[in-house]
Amino acid sequence: MRTRSLLALAGTVTALTLAAAVPASADGSAVLTTGSAGGTAAAVGDTLTAPLASGTTATLYSSATGTSGVTCTSSQFTAAVTGNPTAPGTATESVTGHTFASSSCTSNVTGVLGVGGITVDNLPYTATVASDGTLTVTPASGSTIQTTVKLRTLLGTITCVYQAPSLTGKADNSDSSITFTNQQFTKSSGSSLCFANGYFTAKYAPVTDAGARVYVN
């Protein structure tokens, strides 16, 4: 199954970007560094990638406290560094990809037999990463963060479209991770089998730049 960028569920989104929650602000260092906190500055144009943290899943549940919805065990985001000032400050990125492997996704929603695919739409998104580890993902002006989920049912495949104005995550230098917790999407179209709201949770780690871990300062 072809899987592009998502939602994170939207992925999502998508797809997304760097690392650190309790950053070790090093005077004179860039906000994003590789190898260590206060290490080599990530260059503008560098590509950052991260898979799901080992042993974790990405979920899009129908409520913030429930367990009904869609679960995926394979997902990845890709982002390009567009600005990396001296710390403390705010780095910027362009989120160009956020994918979910449909073969790794399952659903426990009543009436749903399987997941046909999850796609993060309207890319690229803009991401900002502050020295305190706060990550914010926003769409282009006039657009929205959007994830399209295809679900297989006894009556055929249905398409559920979810949207969010922005996503907020947290970076953590201890494992070069980015975590999204219960980021709310609202259904913009789809059948009654599509839940009205989707709450996206996922942890991506490690965030790397050409194989080197990325840190936030």
XYZ file of C-alpha atoms in Angstrom:
217
model
C 0.000 0.000 0.000
C 1.308 3.416 -0.842
C 1.729 5.622 2.185
C 2.746 9.249 1.948
C 2.754 11.886 4.516
C 0.186 11.929 7.215
C -1.436 13.341 10.031
C -0.641 12.875 11.933
C -3.513 12.108 11.770
C -1.764 14.512 10.667
C 0.297 13.380 11.189
C 0.487 14.047 11.510
C 1.698 15.452 10.887
C 2.973 15.153 9.727
C 5.629 14.783 9.953
C 7.394 17.148 11.861
C 11.152 17.481 13.352
C 13.949 17.706 16.010
C 14.948 16.988 19.491
C 15.105 18.111 23.208
C 12.855 18.844 26.112
C 15.090 20.027 28.817
C 17.754 21.415 26.509
C 21.211 22.146 27.757
C 21.524 25.710 26.539
C 25.131 26.241 25.596
C 26.101 29.888 25.127
C 27.260 30.547 21.592
C 25.943 27.272 20.200
C 23.185 27.020 17.620
C 19.661 26.005 18.606
C 20.061 22.716 16.693
C 23.354 20.868 16.994
C 24.547 17.411 16.012
C 26.599 14.908 17.988
C 25.934 16.530 21.367
C 24.282 19.471 23.072
C 26.390 22.479 22.120
C 28.016 20.466 19.337
C 28.235 21.160 15.609
C 25.486 23.412 14.273
C 23.009 21.776 11.913
C 23.391 23.600 8.610
C 20.572 25.272 6.723
C 19.491 22.784 4.067
C 20.355 19.716 6.148
C 17.737 16.950 6.131
C 16.481 15.659 9.486
C 14.710 12.318 9.791
C 13.229 10.237 12.578
C 11.306 6.945 12.807
C 8.955 5.972 15.599
C 10.863 5.359 18.798
C 11.680 1.677 19.223
C 8.830 -0.288 20.774
C 6.272 2.525 20.427
C 3.257 3.120 18.194
C 1.558 6.085 16.551
C -2.125 6.252 17.428
C -5.136 8.203 16.242
C -7.847 7.576 18.805
C -11.421 8.813 18.849
C -10.948 10.419 22.283
C -8.085 11.730 24.376
C -8.608 9.045 27.024
C -9.868 6.124 24.924
C -8.180 3.328 22.985
C -10.494 3.045 19.972
C -9.114 4.116 16.636
C -6.065 3.458 14.463
C -2.637 2.208 15.554
C 0.545 2.098 13.416
C 3.913 0.575 14.285
C 5.872 2.168 11.416
C 6.037 5.899 10.676
C 8.705 8.460 9.789
C 9.045 12.186 9.265
C 11.482 14.192 7.163
C 12.264 17.897 7.549
C 14.782 20.367 6.124
C 16.503 22.963 8.317
C 15.597 26.460 7.079
C 16.967 28.540 9.944
C 19.253 27.778 12.896
C 20.177 30.861 14.967
C 22.374 31.077 18.040
C 20.790 29.752 21.236
C 18.660 30.685 22.997
C 16.346 31.167 20.057
C 14.028 29.406 17.638
C 15.101 27.229 14.725
C 12.851 26.699 11.712
C 12.262 23.715 9.462
C 10.211 22.683 6.461
C 8.412 19.398 7.066
C 8.473 17.744 3.654
C 7.406 14.211 4.517
C 5.438 12.302 7.140
C 4.627 8.722 6.258
C 2.825 5.768 7.812
C 3.312 2.227 6.498
C -0.251 1.058 5.923
C 0.776 -2.578 6.364
C 1.728 -1.711 9.950
C -1.618 -0.063 10.765
C -4.629 -1.705 12.398
C -8.006 -0.494 13.639
C -10.301 -1.694 16.423
C -13.233 0.515 15.383
C -16.476 -1.471 15.178
C -17.302 -2.249 11.565
C -13.754 -1.601 10.315
C -11.819 -4.578 8.904
C -8.483 -2.876 8.292
C -6.557 0.245 7.344
C -6.054 0.934 3.647
C -3.680 3.834 4.103
C -2.865 7.067 5.922
C -1.701 10.119 4.009
C -0.560 13.493 5.308
C -1.808 16.161 2.918
C -0.978 19.806 2.176
C 2.770 19.461 2.738
C 5.151 21.103 3.260
C 4.438 22.380 6.754
C 6.535 24.833 8.751
C 8.018 23.725 12.063
C 9.613 25.889 14.737
C 11.834 24.482 17.470
C 12.457 26.717 20.500
C 15.368 26.396 22.902
C 12.986 25.133 25.600
C 12.171 22.126 23.381
C 8.729 23.270 22.218
C 8.001 22.180 18.646
C 5.150 23.784 16.712
C 3.974 22.622 13.289
C 1.827 24.913 11.147
C 0.482 24.747 7.572
C 1.002 27.318 4.830
C -1.132 30.448 5.008
C -4.714 29.670 4.015
C -4.134 25.914 4.342
C -4.593 23.357 7.119
C -2.815 20.347 8.542
C -4.726 17.451 7.044
C -4.606 13.672 7.223
C -6.590 11.278 5.058
C -7.341 7.823 6.462
C -8.742 5.006 4.332
C -10.550 2.254 6.231
C -11.725 -1.087 4.841
C -15.251 -2.132 5.831
C -17.727 -4.827 4.816
C -19.327 -2.252 2.545
C -16.042 -1.256 0.911
C -13.348 1.334 1.577
C -14.329 4.588 3.262
C -12.264 7.786 3.346
C -11.987 9.869 6.514
C -10.396 13.323 6.313
C -9.145 15.024 9.491
C -7.830 18.558 9.937
C -6.021 20.577 12.594
C -4.871 24.218 12.674
C -1.476 23.277 14.157
C 0.371 20.621 16.151
C 2.541 20.997 19.245
C 5.244 18.571 20.325
C 8.109 18.386 22.790
C 11.762 17.572 22.138
C 13.944 15.706 24.609
C 17.748 15.615 24.435
C 17.978 12.459 26.551
C 17.068 10.330 23.527
C 16.898 12.939 20.718
C 13.146 12.470 20.543
C 10.046 14.435 19.644
C 6.748 13.517 21.270
C 3.233 14.492 20.210
C 0.522 13.809 22.787
C -3.231 13.861 22.091
C -3.019 16.398 19.270
C -6.633 16.920 18.227
C -7.890 16.607 14.658
C -11.500 17.211 13.642
C -13.250 15.212 10.920
C -13.885 17.406 7.888
C -15.465 14.676 5.741
C -16.258 10.969 5.830
C -18.967 8.457 6.678
C -20.514 7.811 10.075
C -17.875 5.108 10.653
C -15.256 7.874 10.755
C -14.950 9.102 14.348
C -15.730 12.802 14.809
C -12.351 13.649 16.350
C -8.925 12.095 16.098
C -6.315 12.446 18.855
C -2.789 11.847 17.581
C -0.016 10.528 19.828
C 3.460 9.443 18.718
C 7.104 9.537 19.772
C 9.797 9.854 17.091
C 13.416 8.997 17.955
C 16.181 9.421 17.341
C 16.069 12.564 15.218
C 19.212 12.463 13.084
C 21.114 14.596 10.576
C 23.195 12.416 8.227
C 23.240 9.728 10.925
C 24.248 12.042 13.791
C 21.766 12.692 16.585
C 20.192 16.156 16.776
C 20.043 18.156 20.010
C 18.207 21.340 21.013
C 20.087 24.073 22.889
